Amino acid sequence: EPEVTQTPSHQVTQMGQEVILRCVPISNHLYFYWYRQILGQKVEFLVSFYNNEISEKSEIFDDQFSVERPDGSNFTLKIRSTKLEDSAMYFCASSVEATQYFGPGTRLLVL
Amino acid sequence: GQNIDQPTEMTATEGAIVQINCTYQTSGFNGLFWYQQHAGEAPTFLSYNVLDGLEEKGRFSSFLSRSKGYSYLLLKELQMKDSASYLCAVSPRGGTYKYIFGTGTRLKVLA
């Protein structure tokens, strides 16, 4: 069964450094998403992406964040200058329409 | 604003039936979703309701009442492996299909 994959599974970085989180959505899906989950808290929407552009973003998704689909398979989330409060699990998801399928997540720790 | 409420924790016995409730207030409605999340893992899709009524899928059923802003997830013949968090999510509108998640209900199944 096709699934969403994410790399790396864990990332440790220093405050102020740039990180790129990578995702390979399910191949025939059209909509792509990033969510984050701070430890012990709820899953929060960051951004949705369709037809090679951002379709919606949350207040969390400020100028430090960007997304890209550099080729036909990858979908990336870049955080330009990480802050301590960016430490969280980041989930990528994809969908044909409403039902989303989530990747295993990247656990980001900012020191 | 947008709000989704679920109980924080529930406990049930192996073999029993448990009902997890979810109430929501969102600016629009394009479907309600239930996901299972084991600790440190990705949410996995359980069910989707967009019309009022009951959807049954094996040991899991989900009910929706749009007029009441209410849903429940029913788990029958509980097994130890059902111990997990159960996340209620609403897609407020089509187009982007983003999800707004509740805080999740942590279910503990006891032998």
Short mmCIF file of N, CA, C and O in Angstrom, two decimals, chain A residues 25-70:
data_model
loop_
_atom_site.label_atom_id
_atom_site.label_comp_id
_atom_site.label_asym_id
_atom_site.label_seq_id
_atom_site.Cartn_x
_atom_site.Cartn_y
_atom_site.Cartn_z
N PRO A 25 5.16 12.57 -0.93
CA PRO A 25 3.74 12.25 -0.82
C PRO A 25 3.38 11.02 -1.66
O PRO A 25 4.19 10.55 -2.48
N ILE A 26 2.18 10.52 -1.48
CA ILE A 26 1.69 9.41 -2.28
C ILE A 26 1.54 9.89 -3.72
O ILE A 26 1.05 11.01 -3.96
N SER A 27 1.93 9.06 -4.66
CA SER A 27 2.24 9.55 -6.01
C SER A 27 1.05 10.15 -6.76
O SER A 27 1.23 11.08 -7.52
N ASN A 28 -0.16 9.68 -6.60
CA ASN A 28 -1.26 10.26 -7.36
C ASN A 28 -2.02 11.33 -6.58
O ASN A 28 -3.08 11.78 -7.01
N HIS A 29 -1.48 11.72 -5.43
CA HIS A 29 -2.17 12.73 -4.63
C HIS A 29 -1.90 14.13 -5.17
O HIS A 29 -0.86 14.40 -5.79
N LEU A 30 -2.85 15.03 -4.90
CA LEU A 30 -2.81 16.37 -5.48
C LEU A 30 -2.57 17.46 -4.43
O LEU A 30 -2.12 18.54 -4.76
N TYR A 31 -2.97 17.17 -3.19
CA TYR A 31 -2.88 18.17 -2.12
C TYR A 31 -1.82 17.72 -1.13
O TYR A 31 -1.76 16.54 -0.77
N PHE A 32 -1.02 18.66 -0.68
CA PHE A 32 0.07 18.35 0.24
C PHE A 32 -0.01 19.32 1.42
O PHE A 32 -0.43 20.47 1.26
N TYR A 33 0.40 18.83 2.58
CA TYR A 33 0.23 19.59 3.82
C TYR A 33 1.44 19.39 4.73
O TYR A 33 2.08 18.34 4.70
N TRP A 34 1.69 20.38 5.56
CA TRP A 34 2.58 20.23 6.70
C TRP A 34 1.81 20.59 7.96
O TRP A 34 1.05 21.59 7.98
N TYR A 35 1.99 19.77 8.99
CA TYR A 35 1.44 19.99 10.32
C TYR A 35 2.59 19.86 11.31
O TYR A 35 3.61 19.25 11.02
N ARG A 36 2.39 20.42 12.49
CA ARG A 36 3.37 20.16 13.54
C ARG A 36 2.64 19.79 14.83
O ARG A 36 1.47 20.13 15.02
N GLN A 37 3.35 19.08 15.68
CA GLN A 37 2.80 18.69 16.98
C GLN A 37 3.88 18.87 18.02
O GLN A 37 4.85 18.10 18.07
N ILE A 38 3.72 19.89 18.84
CA ILE A 38 4.62 20.08 19.97
C ILE A 38 4.30 19.01 20.99
O ILE A 38 3.13 18.62 21.15
N LEU A 39 5.32 18.52 21.67
CA LEU A 39 5.16 17.39 22.58
C LEU A 39 4.02 17.61 23.57
O LEU A 39 3.97 18.63 24.26
N GLY A 40 3.09 16.68 23.58
CA GLY A 40 1.97 16.76 24.53
C GLY A 40 0.84 17.66 24.09
O GLY A 40 -0.13 17.83 24.82
N GLN A 41 0.96 18.26 22.90
CA GLN A 41 -0.08 19.18 22.43
C GLN A 41 -0.76 18.64 21.19
O GLN A 41 -0.43 17.56 20.69
N LYS A 42 -1.72 19.42 20.68
CA LYS A 42 -2.48 18.93 19.54
C LYS A 42 -1.74 19.16 18.23
O LYS A 42 -0.80 19.95 18.16
N VAL A 43 -2.18 18.45 17.21
CA VAL A 43 -1.63 18.62 15.87
C VAL A 43 -2.13 19.95 15.31
O VAL A 43 -3.33 20.24 15.36
N GLU A 44 -1.19 20.74 14.77
CA GLU A 44 -1.54 22.09 14.27
C GLU A 44 -1.22 22.20 12.79
O GLU A 44 -0.13 21.84 12.35
N PHE A 45 -2.14 22.76 12.04
CA PHE A 45 -1.96 22.98 10.61
C PHE A 45 -0.94 24.09 10.38
O PHE A 45 -0.97 25.13 11.04
N LEU A 46 -0.03 23.85 9.44
CA LEU A 46 0.92 24.89 9.04
C LEU A 46 0.57 25.44 7.66
O LEU A 46 0.39 26.64 7.49
N VAL A 47 0.48 24.54 6.66
CA VAL A 47 0.34 25.03 5.29
C VAL A 47 -0.23 23.93 4.41
O VAL A 47 -0.03 22.74 4.67
N SER A 48 -0.98 24.34 3.39
CA SER A 48 -1.44 23.40 2.37
C SER A 48 -0.94 23.90 1.01
O SER A 48 -0.73 25.10 0.80
N PHE A 49 -0.78 22.95 0.10
CA PHE A 49 -0.11 23.22 -1.18
C PHE A 49 -0.83 22.46 -2.26
O PHE A 49 -1.11 21.26 -2.12
N TYR A 50 -1.19 23.18 -3.34
CA TYR A 50 -1.92 22.54 -4.44
C TYR A 50 -1.54 23.22 -5.73
O TYR A 50 -1.43 24.46 -5.76
N ASN A 51 -1.35 22.45 -6.77
CA ASN A 51 -1.08 23.01 -8.08
C ASN A 51 0.15 23.93 -8.04
O ASN A 51 0.14 25.02 -8.62
N ASN A 52 1.15 23.47 -7.31
CA ASN A 52 2.44 24.17 -7.22
C ASN A 52 2.41 25.53 -6.53
O ASN A 52 3.28 26.37 -6.78
N GLU A 53 1.41 25.72 -5.70
CA GLU A 53 1.44 26.94 -4.91
C GLU A 53 0.76 26.73 -3.56
O GLU A 53 -0.03 25.80 -3.40
N ILE A 54 1.06 27.60 -2.63
CA ILE A 54 0.42 27.56 -1.32
C ILE A 54 -1.04 27.92 -1.47
O ILE A 54 -1.38 28.95 -2.07
N SER A 55 -1.94 27.06 -0.94
CA SER A 55 -3.36 27.37 -1.01
C SER A 55 -3.87 27.97 0.30
O SER A 55 -4.81 28.74 0.30
N GLU A 56 -3.24 27.62 1.40
CA GLU A 56 -3.60 28.24 2.68
C GLU A 56 -2.44 28.07 3.65
O GLU A 56 -1.71 27.09 3.58
N LYS A 57 -2.28 29.03 4.55
CA LYS A 57 -1.26 28.90 5.59
C LYS A 57 -1.82 29.46 6.90
O LYS A 57 -2.71 30.31 6.89
N SER A 58 -1.26 28.96 8.00
CA SER A 58 -1.72 29.41 9.32
C SER A 58 -0.83 30.55 9.80
O SER A 58 0.19 30.87 9.18
N GLU A 59 -1.22 31.10 10.96
CA GLU A 59 -0.44 32.21 11.55
C GLU A 59 0.94 31.73 11.96
O GLU A 59 1.88 32.51 12.07
N ILE A 60 1.07 30.42 12.24
CA ILE A 60 2.37 29.87 12.63
C ILE A 60 3.35 29.98 11.46
O ILE A 60 4.54 30.20 11.64
N PHE A 61 2.85 29.82 10.26
CA PHE A 61 3.67 29.77 9.05
C PHE A 61 4.07 31.18 8.66
O PHE A 61 3.49 31.79 7.76
N ASP A 62 5.08 31.72 9.37
CA ASP A 62 5.51 33.09 9.09
C ASP A 62 6.65 33.09 8.07
O ASP A 62 6.91 32.07 7.42
N ASP A 63 7.33 34.22 7.96
CA ASP A 63 8.36 34.38 6.92
C ASP A 63 9.55 33.44 7.10
O ASP A 63 10.37 33.32 6.19
N GLN A 64 9.67 32.84 8.27
CA GLN A 64 10.77 31.90 8.48
C GLN A 64 10.53 30.54 7.82
O GLN A 64 11.44 29.74 7.70
N PHE A 65 9.30 30.30 7.43
CA PHE A 65 8.92 29.03 6.83
C PHE A 65 8.73 29.17 5.33
O PHE A 65 8.24 30.21 4.85
N SER A 66 9.09 28.13 4.60
CA SER A 66 8.75 28.08 3.17
C SER A 66 8.57 26.63 2.76
O SER A 66 9.07 25.72 3.44
N VAL A 67 7.82 26.43 1.70
CA VAL A 67 7.62 25.09 1.16
C VAL A 67 7.95 25.11 -0.31
O VAL A 67 7.86 26.14 -0.99
N GLU A 68 8.29 23.92 -0.79
CA GLU A 68 8.69 23.81 -2.19
C GLU A 68 8.39 22.40 -2.67
O GLU A 68 8.46 21.45 -1.89
N ARG A 69 8.06 22.30 -3.94
CA ARG A 69 7.96 20.98 -4.58
C ARG A 69 8.99 21.02 -5.71
O ARG A 69 8.67 21.39 -6.83
N PRO A 70 10.23 20.69 -5.38
CA PRO A 70 11.32 20.92 -6.34
C PRO A 70 11.28 20.01 -7.56
O PRO A 70 11.85 20.34 -8.60
#
